[in-house]
PDB file of C-alpha atoms in Angstrom:
ATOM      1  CA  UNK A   1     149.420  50.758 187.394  1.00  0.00           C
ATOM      2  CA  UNK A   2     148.688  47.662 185.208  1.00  0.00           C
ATOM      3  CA  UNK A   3     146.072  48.230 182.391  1.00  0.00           C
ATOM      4  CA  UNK A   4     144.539  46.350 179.700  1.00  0.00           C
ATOM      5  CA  UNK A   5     145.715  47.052 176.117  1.00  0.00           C
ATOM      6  CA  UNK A   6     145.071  45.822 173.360  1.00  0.00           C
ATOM      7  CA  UNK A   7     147.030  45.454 170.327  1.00  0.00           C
ATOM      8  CA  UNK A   8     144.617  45.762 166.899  1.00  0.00           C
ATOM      9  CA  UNK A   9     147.059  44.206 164.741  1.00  0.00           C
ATOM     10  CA  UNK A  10     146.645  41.423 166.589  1.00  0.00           C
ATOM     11  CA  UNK A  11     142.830  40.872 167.108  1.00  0.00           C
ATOM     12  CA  UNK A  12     141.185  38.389 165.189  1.00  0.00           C
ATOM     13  CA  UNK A  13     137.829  39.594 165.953  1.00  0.00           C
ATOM     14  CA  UNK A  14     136.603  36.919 167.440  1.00  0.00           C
ATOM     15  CA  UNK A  15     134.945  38.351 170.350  1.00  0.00           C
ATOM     16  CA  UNK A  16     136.693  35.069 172.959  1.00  0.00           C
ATOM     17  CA  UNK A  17     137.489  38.337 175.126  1.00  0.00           C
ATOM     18  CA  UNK A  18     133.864  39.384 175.459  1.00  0.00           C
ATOM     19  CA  UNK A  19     132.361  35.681 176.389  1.00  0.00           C
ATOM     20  CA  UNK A  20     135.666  35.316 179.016  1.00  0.00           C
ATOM     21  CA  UNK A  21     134.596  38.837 180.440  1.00  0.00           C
ATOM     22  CA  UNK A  22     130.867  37.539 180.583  1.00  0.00           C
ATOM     23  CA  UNK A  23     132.132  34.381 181.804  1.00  0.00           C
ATOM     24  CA  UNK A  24     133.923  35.745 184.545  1.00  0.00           C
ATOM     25  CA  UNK A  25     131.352  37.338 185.999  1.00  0.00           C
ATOM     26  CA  UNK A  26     128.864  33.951 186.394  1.00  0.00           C
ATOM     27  CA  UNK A  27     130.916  32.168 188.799  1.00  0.00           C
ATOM     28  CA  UNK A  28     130.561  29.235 187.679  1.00  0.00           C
ATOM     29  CA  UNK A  29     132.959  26.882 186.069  1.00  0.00           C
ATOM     30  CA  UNK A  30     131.397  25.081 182.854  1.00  0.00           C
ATOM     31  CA  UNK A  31     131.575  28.435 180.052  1.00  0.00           C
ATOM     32  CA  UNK A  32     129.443  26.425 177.667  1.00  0.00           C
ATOM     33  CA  UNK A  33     126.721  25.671 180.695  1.00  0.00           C
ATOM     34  CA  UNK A  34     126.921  29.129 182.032  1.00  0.00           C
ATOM     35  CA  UNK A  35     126.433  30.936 178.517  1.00  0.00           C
ATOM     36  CA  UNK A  36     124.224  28.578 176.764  1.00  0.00           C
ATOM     37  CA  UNK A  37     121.015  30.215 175.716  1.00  0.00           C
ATOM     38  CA  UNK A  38     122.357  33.592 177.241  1.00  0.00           C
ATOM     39  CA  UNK A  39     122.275  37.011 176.433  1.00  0.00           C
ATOM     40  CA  UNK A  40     126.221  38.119 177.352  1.00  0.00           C
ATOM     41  CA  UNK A  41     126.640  41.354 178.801  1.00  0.00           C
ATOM     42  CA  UNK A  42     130.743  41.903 178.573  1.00  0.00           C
ATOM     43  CA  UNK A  43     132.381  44.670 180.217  1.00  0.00           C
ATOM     44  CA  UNK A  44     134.652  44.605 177.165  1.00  0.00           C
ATOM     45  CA  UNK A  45     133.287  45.048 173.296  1.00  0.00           C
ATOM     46  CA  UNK A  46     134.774  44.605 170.408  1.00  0.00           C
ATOM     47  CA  UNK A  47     134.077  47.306 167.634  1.00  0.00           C
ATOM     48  CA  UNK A  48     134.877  47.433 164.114  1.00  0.00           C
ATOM     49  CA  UNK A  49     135.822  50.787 162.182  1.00  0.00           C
ATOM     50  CA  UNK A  50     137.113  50.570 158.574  1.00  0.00           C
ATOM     51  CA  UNK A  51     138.122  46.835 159.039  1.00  0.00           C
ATOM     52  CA  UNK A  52     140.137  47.485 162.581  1.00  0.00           C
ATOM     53  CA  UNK A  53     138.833  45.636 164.989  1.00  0.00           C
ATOM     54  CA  UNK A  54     139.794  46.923 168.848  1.00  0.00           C
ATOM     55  CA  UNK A  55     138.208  46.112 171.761  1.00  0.00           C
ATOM     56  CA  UNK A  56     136.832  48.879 174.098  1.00  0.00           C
ATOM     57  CA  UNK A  57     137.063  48.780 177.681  1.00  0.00           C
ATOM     58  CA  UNK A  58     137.611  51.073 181.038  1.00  0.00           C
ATOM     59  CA  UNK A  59     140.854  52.515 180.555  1.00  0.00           C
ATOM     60  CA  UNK A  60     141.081  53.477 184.332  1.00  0.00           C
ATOM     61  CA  UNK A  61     141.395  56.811 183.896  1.00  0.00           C
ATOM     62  CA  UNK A  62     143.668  59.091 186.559  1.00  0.00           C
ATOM     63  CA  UNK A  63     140.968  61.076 186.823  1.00  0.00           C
ATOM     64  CA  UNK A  64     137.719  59.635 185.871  1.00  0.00           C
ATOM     65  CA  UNK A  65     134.929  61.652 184.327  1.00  0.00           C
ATOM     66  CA  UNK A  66     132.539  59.001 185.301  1.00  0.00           C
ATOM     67  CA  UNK A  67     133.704  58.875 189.005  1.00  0.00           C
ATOM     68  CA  UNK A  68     133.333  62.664 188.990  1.00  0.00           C
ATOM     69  CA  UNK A  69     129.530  62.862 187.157  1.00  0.00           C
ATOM     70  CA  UNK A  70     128.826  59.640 189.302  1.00  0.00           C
ATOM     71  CA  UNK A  71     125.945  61.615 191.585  1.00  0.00           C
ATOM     72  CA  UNK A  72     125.899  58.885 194.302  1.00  0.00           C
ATOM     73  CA  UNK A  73     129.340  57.944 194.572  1.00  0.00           C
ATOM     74  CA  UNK A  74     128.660  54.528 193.359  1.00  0.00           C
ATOM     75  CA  UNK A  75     131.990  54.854 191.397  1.00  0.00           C
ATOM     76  CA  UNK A  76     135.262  55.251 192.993  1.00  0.00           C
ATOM     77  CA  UNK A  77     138.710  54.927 192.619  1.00  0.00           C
ATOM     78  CA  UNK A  78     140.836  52.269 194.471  1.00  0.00           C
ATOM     79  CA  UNK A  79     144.505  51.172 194.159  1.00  0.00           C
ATOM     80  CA  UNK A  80     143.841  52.821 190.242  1.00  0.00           C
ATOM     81  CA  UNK A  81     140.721  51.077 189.582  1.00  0.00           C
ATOM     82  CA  UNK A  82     137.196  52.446 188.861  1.00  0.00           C
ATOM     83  CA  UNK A  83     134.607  50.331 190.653  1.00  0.00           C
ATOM     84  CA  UNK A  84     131.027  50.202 190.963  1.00  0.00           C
ATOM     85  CA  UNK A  85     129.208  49.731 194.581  1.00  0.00           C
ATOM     86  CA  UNK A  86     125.963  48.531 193.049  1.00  0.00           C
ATOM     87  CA  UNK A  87     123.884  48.973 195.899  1.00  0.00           C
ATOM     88  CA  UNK A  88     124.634  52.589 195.883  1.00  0.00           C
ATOM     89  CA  UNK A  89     124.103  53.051 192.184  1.00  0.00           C
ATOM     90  CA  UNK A  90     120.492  54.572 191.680  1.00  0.00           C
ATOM     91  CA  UNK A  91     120.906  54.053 187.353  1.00  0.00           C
ATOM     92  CA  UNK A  92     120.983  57.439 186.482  1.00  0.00           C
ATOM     93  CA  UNK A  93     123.610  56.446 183.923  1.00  0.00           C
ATOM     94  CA  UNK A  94     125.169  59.572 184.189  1.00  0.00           C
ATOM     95  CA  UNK A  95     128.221  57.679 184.009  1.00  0.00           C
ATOM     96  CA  UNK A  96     127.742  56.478 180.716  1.00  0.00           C
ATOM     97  CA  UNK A  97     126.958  59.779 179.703  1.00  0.00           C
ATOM     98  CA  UNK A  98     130.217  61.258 181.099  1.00  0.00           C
ATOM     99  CA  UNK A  99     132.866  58.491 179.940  1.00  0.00           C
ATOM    100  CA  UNK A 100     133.951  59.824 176.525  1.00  0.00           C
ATOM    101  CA  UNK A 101     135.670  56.270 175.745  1.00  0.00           C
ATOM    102  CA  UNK A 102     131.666  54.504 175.769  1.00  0.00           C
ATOM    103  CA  UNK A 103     133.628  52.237 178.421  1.00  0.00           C
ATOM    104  CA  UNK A 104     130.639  52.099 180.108  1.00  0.00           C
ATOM    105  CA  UNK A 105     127.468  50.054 179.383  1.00  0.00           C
ATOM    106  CA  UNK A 106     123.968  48.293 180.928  1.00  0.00           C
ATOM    107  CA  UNK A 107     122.258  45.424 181.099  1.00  0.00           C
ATOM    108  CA  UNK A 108     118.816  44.180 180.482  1.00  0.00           C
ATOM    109  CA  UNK A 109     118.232  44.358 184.310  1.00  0.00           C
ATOM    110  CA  UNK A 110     119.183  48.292 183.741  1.00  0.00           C
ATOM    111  CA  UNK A 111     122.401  47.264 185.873  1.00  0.00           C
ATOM    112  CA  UNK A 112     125.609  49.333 185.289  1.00  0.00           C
ATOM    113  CA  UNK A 113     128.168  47.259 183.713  1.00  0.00           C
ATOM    114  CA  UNK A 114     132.276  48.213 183.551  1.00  0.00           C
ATOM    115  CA  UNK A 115     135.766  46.676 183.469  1.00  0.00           C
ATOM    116  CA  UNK A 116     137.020  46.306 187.031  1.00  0.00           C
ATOM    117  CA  UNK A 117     140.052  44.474 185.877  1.00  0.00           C
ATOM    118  CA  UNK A 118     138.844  41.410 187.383  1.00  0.00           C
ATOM    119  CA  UNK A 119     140.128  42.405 190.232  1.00  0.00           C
ATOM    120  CA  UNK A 120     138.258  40.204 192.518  1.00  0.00           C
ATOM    121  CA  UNK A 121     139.565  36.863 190.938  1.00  0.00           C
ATOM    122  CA  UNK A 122     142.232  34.568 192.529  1.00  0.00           C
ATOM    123  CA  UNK A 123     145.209  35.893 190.177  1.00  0.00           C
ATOM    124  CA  UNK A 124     143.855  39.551 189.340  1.00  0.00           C
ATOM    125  CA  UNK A 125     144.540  38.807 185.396  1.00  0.00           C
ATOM    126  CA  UNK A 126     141.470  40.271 183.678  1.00  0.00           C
ATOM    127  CA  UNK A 127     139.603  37.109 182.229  1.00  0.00           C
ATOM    128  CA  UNK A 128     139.755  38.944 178.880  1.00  0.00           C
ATOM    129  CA  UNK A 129     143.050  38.659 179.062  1.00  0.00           C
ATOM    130  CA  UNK A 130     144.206  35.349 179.693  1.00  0.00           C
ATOM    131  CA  UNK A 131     141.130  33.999 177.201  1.00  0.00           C
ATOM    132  CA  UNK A 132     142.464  35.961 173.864  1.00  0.00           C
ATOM    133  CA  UNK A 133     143.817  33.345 171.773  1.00  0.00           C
ATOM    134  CA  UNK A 134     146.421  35.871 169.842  1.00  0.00           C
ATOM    135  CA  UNK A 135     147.697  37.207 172.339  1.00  0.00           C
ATOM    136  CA  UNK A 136     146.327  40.890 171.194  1.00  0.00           C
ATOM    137  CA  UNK A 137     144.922  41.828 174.769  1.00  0.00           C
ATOM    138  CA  UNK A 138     147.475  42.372 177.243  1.00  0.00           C
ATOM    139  CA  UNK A 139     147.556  43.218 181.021  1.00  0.00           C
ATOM    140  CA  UNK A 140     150.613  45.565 181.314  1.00  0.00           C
ATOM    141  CA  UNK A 141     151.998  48.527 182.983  1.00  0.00           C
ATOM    142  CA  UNK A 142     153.392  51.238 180.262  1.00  0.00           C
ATOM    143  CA  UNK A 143     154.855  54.670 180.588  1.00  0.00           C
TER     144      UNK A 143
END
């Protein structure tokens, strides 16, 4: 199954990845109207440790500690990607609690946020991916 990686090497840092992933999610198609004045809430981060800077996002696990701790089954696994059913979810965040990569995050509106790959868009390339400008993030299949 195709997953994002990313490639620190590469990253500038910028944090394009995280206002693409935000951006995604508004559908809408003006970026600078959309985000203007607005708190982003990315399903991707970008971190910095000891001046690496790597983004952190679902990795899609095979078998997903959040999907397991997830007490509603709001989260499940389909075609190898962890998704959220947000009418389901009752924010318990015991999915947070469970992912040991801090994949998983919330918003101001206490809503669960998490990388579904994009999966929902017209070409199914995460927007994280095709808006790095260095190429760092990729959306790959490895062994």
């Amino acid at each position: 199954m195709k997953r994002v990686y990313v490639n620190e090497k590469w990253c500038l840092g910028c944090h394009l990845c995280e206002y693409y992933c935000a951006f995604a999610g508004t559908g809408k198609k003006d970026m600078a109207k959309a985000l203007k004045g607005v708190r982003i809430n990315p399903r991707i981060k970008l971190e910095e440790k000891d001046g690496i800077t790597f983004a952190v996002s679902c990795r899609h696990c095979k078998e997903p500690l959040c999907v397991k701790g997830c007490i509603t089954g709001a989260l499940t696994v389909t075609d190898g990607v962890v998704t959220i059913d947000h009418e389901k979810c009752v924010k318990c965040f015991t999915c947070i609690l469970c992912c040991p990569y801090g994949a998983i995050s919330y918003s101001e509106d206490k809503t669960v946020l998490k990388c579904e790959l994009c999966i929902k868009s017209a070409d199914r390339i995460p927007a994280c991916v095709k808006g790095c400008p260095n190429g760092a993030i990729v959306y790959e299949e490895r062994g």
